[in-house]
């Protein structure tokens, strides 16, 4: 499927949208880069590149830190250092959260268009809620969302469908009327399991894989284009 195409009728009746954060609304890899290398310095490890980090993000902080440590240690070594590494990472991330991250094109315009069209909006991210809320506020995106769930807000995170199904319950809407929008297979798998329609963006972080190989209902170039497609089918 090419960017800028959406399956016919899949968005008909949509009344709400669940939007991912990292890689969908914001390029946060520069924040990760600073925080992770700050953590690595505390462990007397050499810095790693932003490109390497980009392949690791999207599955939550615990997975990220274990993957970073696995560059230098075996499984036992990773677990031995995990707690100290996580503490260091969280300190460094909170210190820089949002300072180096940037909005992708037409994110705010897209959110404003969805809101103006009467869509209810939720942000569901695997980023810890203590990082997600201040980041959304700093970038003036918090005003658009009724609900924000982080990776530690519920017992399960994406690609498990639980966070998406929770939003559907919160909005009192069936999954078919709640579209998920994200940048990775995590978002698409969660949406498929929840029976929500799903749109993907062609930028962002998809664990090194092409978004064209991900099972979605359409690839939209921006959130503004997503808003237009939703409007066209409603």
mmCIF file of C-alpha atoms in Angstrom:
data_model
loop_
_atom_site.group_PDB
_atom_site.id
_atom_site.type_symbol
_atom_site.label_atom_id
_atom_site.label_comp_id
_atom_site.label_asym_id
_atom_site.label_seq_id
_atom_site.Cartn_x
_atom_site.Cartn_y
_atom_site.Cartn_z
ATOM 1 C CA UNK A 1 0.000 0.000 0.000
ATOM 2 C CA UNK A 2 1.319 3.424 -0.971
ATOM 3 C CA UNK A 3 1.369 6.492 1.260
ATOM 4 C CA UNK A 4 -1.760 8.580 0.862
ATOM 5 C CA UNK A 5 -4.144 5.649 0.338
ATOM 6 C CA UNK A 6 -6.847 4.282 2.635
ATOM 7 C CA UNK A 7 -9.188 1.335 2.101
ATOM 8 C CA UNK A 8 -12.715 2.282 1.074
ATOM 9 C CA UNK A 9 -15.331 2.563 3.833
ATOM 10 C CA UNK A 10 -13.017 1.383 6.631
ATOM 11 C CA UNK A 11 -13.333 4.755 8.370
ATOM 12 C CA UNK A 12 -17.105 5.038 7.939
ATOM 13 C CA UNK A 13 -18.738 5.764 11.288
ATOM 14 C CA UNK A 14 -15.466 6.634 13.053
ATOM 15 C CA UNK A 15 -16.125 8.871 16.058
ATOM 16 C CA UNK A 16 -12.773 8.808 17.874
ATOM 17 C CA UNK A 17 -9.058 8.392 17.268
ATOM 18 C CA UNK A 18 -6.290 6.830 19.349
ATOM 19 C CA UNK A 19 -2.956 8.367 18.431
ATOM 20 C CA UNK A 20 0.532 7.124 19.253
ATOM 21 C CA UNK A 21 3.193 9.550 20.534
ATOM 22 C CA UNK A 22 6.825 8.658 19.749
ATOM 23 C CA UNK A 23 7.386 8.417 16.008
ATOM 24 C CA UNK A 24 3.821 9.503 15.199
ATOM 25 C CA UNK A 25 3.457 12.961 16.729
ATOM 26 C CA UNK A 26 7.014 13.660 17.856
ATOM 27 C CA UNK A 27 10.517 12.699 16.794
ATOM 28 C CA UNK A 28 11.837 11.877 20.258
ATOM 29 C CA UNK A 29 14.961 9.969 19.244
ATOM 30 C CA UNK A 30 17.170 13.011 20.052
ATOM 31 C CA UNK A 31 15.874 12.903 23.659
ATOM 32 C CA UNK A 32 16.470 9.156 23.839
ATOM 33 C CA UNK A 33 19.977 9.667 22.440
ATOM 34 C CA UNK A 34 20.976 12.106 25.183
ATOM 35 C CA UNK A 35 19.374 10.086 27.992
ATOM 36 C CA UNK A 36 20.697 6.695 26.926
ATOM 37 C CA UNK A 37 24.239 7.937 26.439
ATOM 38 C CA UNK A 38 24.058 9.663 29.822
ATOM 39 C CA UNK A 39 23.104 6.299 31.309
ATOM 40 C CA UNK A 40 25.843 4.503 29.389
ATOM 41 C CA UNK A 41 28.433 6.992 30.609
ATOM 42 C CA UNK A 42 27.466 6.211 34.220
ATOM 43 C CA UNK A 43 28.095 2.527 33.467
ATOM 44 C CA UNK A 44 31.456 3.339 31.818
ATOM 45 C CA UNK A 45 30.132 2.294 28.413
ATOM 46 C CA UNK A 46 30.846 4.141 25.141
ATOM 47 C CA UNK A 47 28.095 6.206 23.492
ATOM 48 C CA UNK A 48 25.924 4.754 20.746
ATOM 49 C CA UNK A 49 24.422 6.486 17.718
ATOM 50 C CA UNK A 50 20.950 7.941 17.326
ATOM 51 C CA UNK A 51 20.435 5.630 14.334
ATOM 52 C CA UNK A 52 21.074 2.601 16.537
ATOM 53 C CA UNK A 53 18.626 3.874 19.156
ATOM 54 C CA UNK A 54 15.933 4.503 16.534
ATOM 55 C CA UNK A 55 15.754 0.748 15.878
ATOM 56 C CA UNK A 56 15.214 0.017 19.583
ATOM 57 C CA UNK A 57 12.410 2.350 20.628
ATOM 58 C CA UNK A 58 8.684 1.664 20.656
ATOM 59 C CA UNK A 59 8.238 -1.311 22.961
ATOM 60 C CA UNK A 60 8.518 0.446 26.317
ATOM 61 C CA UNK A 61 11.371 1.572 28.553
ATOM 62 C CA UNK A 62 12.169 -1.845 30.027
ATOM 63 C CA UNK A 63 12.642 -3.375 26.591
ATOM 64 C CA UNK A 64 14.668 -0.362 25.453
ATOM 65 C CA UNK A 65 17.129 -0.514 28.343
ATOM 66 C CA UNK A 66 17.554 -4.288 28.105
ATOM 67 C CA UNK A 67 18.212 -3.963 24.363
ATOM 68 C CA UNK A 68 20.783 -1.212 24.947
ATOM 69 C CA UNK A 69 22.553 -3.265 27.628
ATOM 70 C CA UNK A 70 22.527 -6.335 25.390
ATOM 71 C CA UNK A 71 24.937 -4.517 23.077
ATOM 72 C CA UNK A 72 27.624 -5.047 25.729
ATOM 73 C CA UNK A 73 26.500 -7.877 28.028
ATOM 74 C CA UNK A 74 25.061 -11.373 27.950
ATOM 75 C CA UNK A 75 21.612 -12.069 29.406
ATOM 76 C CA UNK A 76 22.913 -12.482 32.956
ATOM 77 C CA UNK A 77 24.972 -9.301 32.660
ATOM 78 C CA UNK A 78 21.954 -7.385 31.408
ATOM 79 C CA UNK A 79 19.805 -8.438 34.365
ATOM 80 C CA UNK A 80 22.616 -7.738 36.831
ATOM 81 C CA UNK A 81 22.849 -4.122 35.638
ATOM 82 C CA UNK A 82 19.229 -3.517 34.645
ATOM 83 C CA UNK A 83 17.998 -1.793 37.806
ATOM 84 C CA UNK A 84 20.911 0.655 37.999
ATOM 85 C CA UNK A 85 20.697 1.312 34.267
ATOM 86 C CA UNK A 86 16.951 1.974 34.423
ATOM 87 C CA UNK A 87 17.370 4.373 37.347
ATOM 88 C CA UNK A 88 20.089 6.278 35.484
ATOM 89 C CA UNK A 89 18.106 6.362 32.263
ATOM 90 C CA UNK A 90 14.994 7.714 33.968
ATOM 91 C CA UNK A 91 16.977 10.469 35.680
ATOM 92 C CA UNK A 92 18.606 11.526 32.429
ATOM 93 C CA UNK A 93 15.368 11.286 30.435
ATOM 94 C CA UNK A 94 13.362 13.377 32.877
ATOM 95 C CA UNK A 95 16.105 16.016 32.762
ATOM 96 C CA UNK A 96 15.874 16.404 28.959
ATOM 97 C CA UNK A 97 12.294 15.264 28.223
ATOM 98 C CA UNK A 98 11.090 17.260 25.214
ATOM 99 C CA UNK A 99 14.119 19.553 24.953
ATOM 100 C CA UNK A 100 15.482 17.922 21.808
ATOM 101 C CA UNK A 101 12.323 16.359 20.348
ATOM 102 C CA UNK A 102 10.446 17.975 17.451
ATOM 103 C CA UNK A 103 6.929 17.831 16.054
ATOM 104 C CA UNK A 104 6.421 16.042 12.768
ATOM 105 C CA UNK A 105 4.776 18.115 9.996
ATOM 106 C CA UNK A 106 1.073 18.927 10.332
ATOM 107 C CA UNK A 107 0.654 17.171 13.680
ATOM 108 C CA UNK A 108 -1.062 20.064 15.443
ATOM 109 C CA UNK A 109 -3.056 20.949 12.319
ATOM 110 C CA UNK A 110 -4.214 17.340 12.093
ATOM 111 C CA UNK A 111 -5.229 17.146 15.749
ATOM 112 C CA UNK A 112 -7.061 20.469 15.457
ATOM 113 C CA UNK A 113 -8.907 19.254 12.355
ATOM 114 C CA UNK A 114 -9.960 16.034 14.074
ATOM 115 C CA UNK A 115 -11.116 17.925 17.138
ATOM 116 C CA UNK A 116 -13.019 20.444 14.994
ATOM 117 C CA UNK A 117 -14.753 17.549 13.230
ATOM 118 C CA UNK A 118 -16.042 16.323 16.583
ATOM 119 C CA UNK A 119 -13.719 13.345 17.006
ATOM 120 C CA UNK A 120 -12.819 12.368 20.556
ATOM 121 C CA UNK A 121 -9.073 11.943 20.922
ATOM 122 C CA UNK A 122 -6.887 9.716 23.093
ATOM 123 C CA UNK A 123 -3.123 9.312 23.163
ATOM 124 C CA UNK A 124 -1.893 5.769 23.816
ATOM 125 C CA UNK A 125 1.854 5.354 24.060
ATOM 126 C CA UNK A 126 4.277 2.776 25.438
ATOM 127 C CA UNK A 127 6.261 5.650 26.966
ATOM 128 C CA UNK A 128 5.861 5.765 30.779
ATOM 129 C CA UNK A 129 3.053 8.116 31.776
ATOM 130 C CA UNK A 130 5.473 10.214 33.875
ATOM 131 C CA UNK A 131 7.338 11.010 30.630
ATOM 132 C CA UNK A 132 4.312 11.236 28.313
ATOM 133 C CA UNK A 133 2.206 13.794 30.176
ATOM 134 C CA UNK A 134 4.901 16.486 30.595
ATOM 135 C CA UNK A 135 6.034 15.959 26.997
ATOM 136 C CA UNK A 136 2.532 16.504 25.612
ATOM 137 C CA UNK A 137 2.155 19.600 27.788
ATOM 138 C CA UNK A 138 5.533 21.030 26.754
ATOM 139 C CA UNK A 139 4.623 20.669 23.080
ATOM 140 C CA UNK A 140 1.104 22.100 23.633
ATOM 141 C CA UNK A 141 -0.540 18.862 22.516
ATOM 142 C CA UNK A 142 -2.208 17.984 25.818
ATOM 143 C CA UNK A 143 -5.154 20.265 24.999
ATOM 144 C CA UNK A 144 -6.351 17.878 22.278
ATOM 145 C CA UNK A 145 -6.619 14.688 24.337
ATOM 146 C CA UNK A 146 -9.370 13.606 26.697
ATOM 147 C CA UNK A 147 -7.392 10.519 27.697
ATOM 148 C CA UNK A 148 -3.685 9.692 27.849
ATOM 149 C CA UNK A 149 -2.433 6.193 28.674
ATOM 150 C CA UNK A 150 1.263 5.399 29.048
ATOM 151 C CA UNK A 151 2.981 2.056 28.874
ATOM 152 C CA UNK A 152 2.641 1.653 32.648
ATOM 153 C CA UNK A 153 -0.954 2.931 32.977
ATOM 154 C CA UNK A 154 -2.519 -0.512 32.475
ATOM 155 C CA UNK A 155 -1.375 -4.110 33.061
ATOM 156 C CA UNK A 156 -0.584 -4.569 29.343
ATOM 157 C CA UNK A 157 0.928 -2.274 26.711
ATOM 158 C CA UNK A 158 0.854 -2.302 22.897
ATOM 159 C CA UNK A 159 0.940 -4.579 20.891
ATOM 160 C CA UNK A 160 -1.571 -6.010 23.390
ATOM 161 C CA UNK A 161 -5.056 -4.633 22.627
ATOM 162 C CA UNK A 162 -5.845 -3.751 26.266
ATOM 163 C CA UNK A 163 -5.036 0.006 26.085
ATOM 164 C CA UNK A 164 -7.079 0.451 22.905
ATOM 165 C CA UNK A 165 -10.015 -1.513 24.285
ATOM 166 C CA UNK A 166 -9.855 0.564 27.462
ATOM 167 C CA UNK A 167 -10.174 3.759 25.414
ATOM 168 C CA UNK A 168 -13.148 2.290 23.534
ATOM 169 C CA UNK A 169 -14.771 1.522 26.887
ATOM 170 C CA UNK A 170 -13.940 5.000 28.219
ATOM 171 C CA UNK A 171 -15.539 6.598 25.153
ATOM 172 C CA UNK A 172 -18.432 4.083 25.184
ATOM 173 C CA UNK A 173 -17.794 3.330 21.522
ATOM 174 C CA UNK A 174 -17.415 0.012 19.676
ATOM 175 C CA UNK A 175 -13.869 -0.591 18.328
ATOM 176 C CA UNK A 176 -15.074 -0.237 14.728
ATOM 177 C CA UNK A 177 -15.782 3.443 15.460
ATOM 178 C CA UNK A 178 -12.354 4.161 16.970
ATOM 179 C CA UNK A 179 -9.405 4.454 14.579
ATOM 180 C CA UNK A 180 -5.855 3.897 15.807
ATOM 181 C CA UNK A 181 -3.053 5.914 14.194
ATOM 182 C CA UNK A 182 0.602 5.023 14.671
ATOM 183 C CA UNK A 183 3.997 4.508 13.091
ATOM 184 C CA UNK A 184 4.787 0.877 13.825
ATOM 185 C CA UNK A 185 3.714 -2.743 13.818
ATOM 186 C CA UNK A 186 3.035 -2.363 17.569
ATOM 187 C CA UNK A 187 0.193 0.033 16.797
ATOM 188 C CA UNK A 188 -1.163 -2.060 13.924
ATOM 189 C CA UNK A 189 -1.064 -5.330 15.882
ATOM 190 C CA UNK A 190 -2.818 -3.754 18.862
ATOM 191 C CA UNK A 191 -5.498 -2.297 16.606
ATOM 192 C CA UNK A 192 -6.069 -5.558 14.737
ATOM 193 C CA UNK A 193 -6.392 -7.455 18.030
ATOM 194 C CA UNK A 194 -8.840 -4.832 19.333
ATOM 195 C CA UNK A 195 -10.810 -4.833 16.035
ATOM 196 C CA UNK A 196 -10.164 -1.117 15.530
ATOM 197 C CA UNK A 197 -9.416 0.292 12.066
ATOM 198 C CA UNK A 198 -5.784 1.387 11.858
ATOM 199 C CA UNK A 199 -3.834 3.968 9.855
ATOM 200 C CA UNK A 200 -0.054 4.193 9.780
ATOM 201 C CA UNK A 201 2.359 7.013 8.970
ATOM 202 C CA UNK A 202 5.409 6.361 6.757
ATOM 203 C CA UNK A 203 7.893 8.208 8.988
ATOM 204 C CA UNK A 204 8.756 7.392 12.601
ATOM 205 C CA UNK A 205 10.168 4.201 14.074
ATOM 206 C CA UNK A 206 9.153 0.716 13.004
ATOM 207 C CA UNK A 207 11.995 -1.366 14.449
ATOM 208 C CA UNK A 208 13.936 -1.130 11.183
ATOM 209 C CA UNK A 209 11.126 -2.502 9.006
ATOM 210 C CA UNK A 210 9.223 -0.782 6.206
ATOM 211 C CA UNK A 211 5.772 0.420 7.250
ATOM 212 C CA UNK A 212 4.584 -0.832 3.850
ATOM 213 C CA UNK A 213 5.007 -4.381 5.195
ATOM 214 C CA UNK A 214 2.719 -3.667 8.153
ATOM 215 C CA UNK A 215 -0.926 -4.804 8.064
ATOM 216 C CA UNK A 216 -2.943 -1.568 8.209
ATOM 217 C CA UNK A 217 -5.993 -0.047 6.547
ATOM 218 C CA UNK A 218 -4.022 2.776 5.004
ATOM 219 C CA UNK A 219 -0.836 4.815 5.057
ATOM 220 C CA UNK A 220 -1.333 8.542 5.616
ATOM 221 C CA UNK A 221 1.458 11.038 5.004
ATOM 222 C CA UNK A 222 0.491 13.203 7.994
ATOM 223 C CA UNK A 223 -2.113 13.437 10.744
ATOM 224 C CA UNK A 224 -3.753 16.202 8.730
ATOM 225 C CA UNK A 225 -4.167 13.795 5.826
ATOM 226 C CA UNK A 226 -5.615 11.260 8.280
ATOM 227 C CA UNK A 227 -8.172 13.863 9.359
ATOM 228 C CA UNK A 228 -9.115 14.468 5.725
ATOM 229 C CA UNK A 229 -9.607 10.762 5.005
ATOM 230 C CA UNK A 230 -11.768 10.386 8.120
ATOM 231 C CA UNK A 231 -13.815 13.386 6.970
ATOM 232 C CA UNK A 232 -14.186 11.991 3.450
ATOM 233 C CA UNK A 233 -15.680 8.720 4.736
ATOM 234 C CA UNK A 234 -18.066 10.373 7.215
#
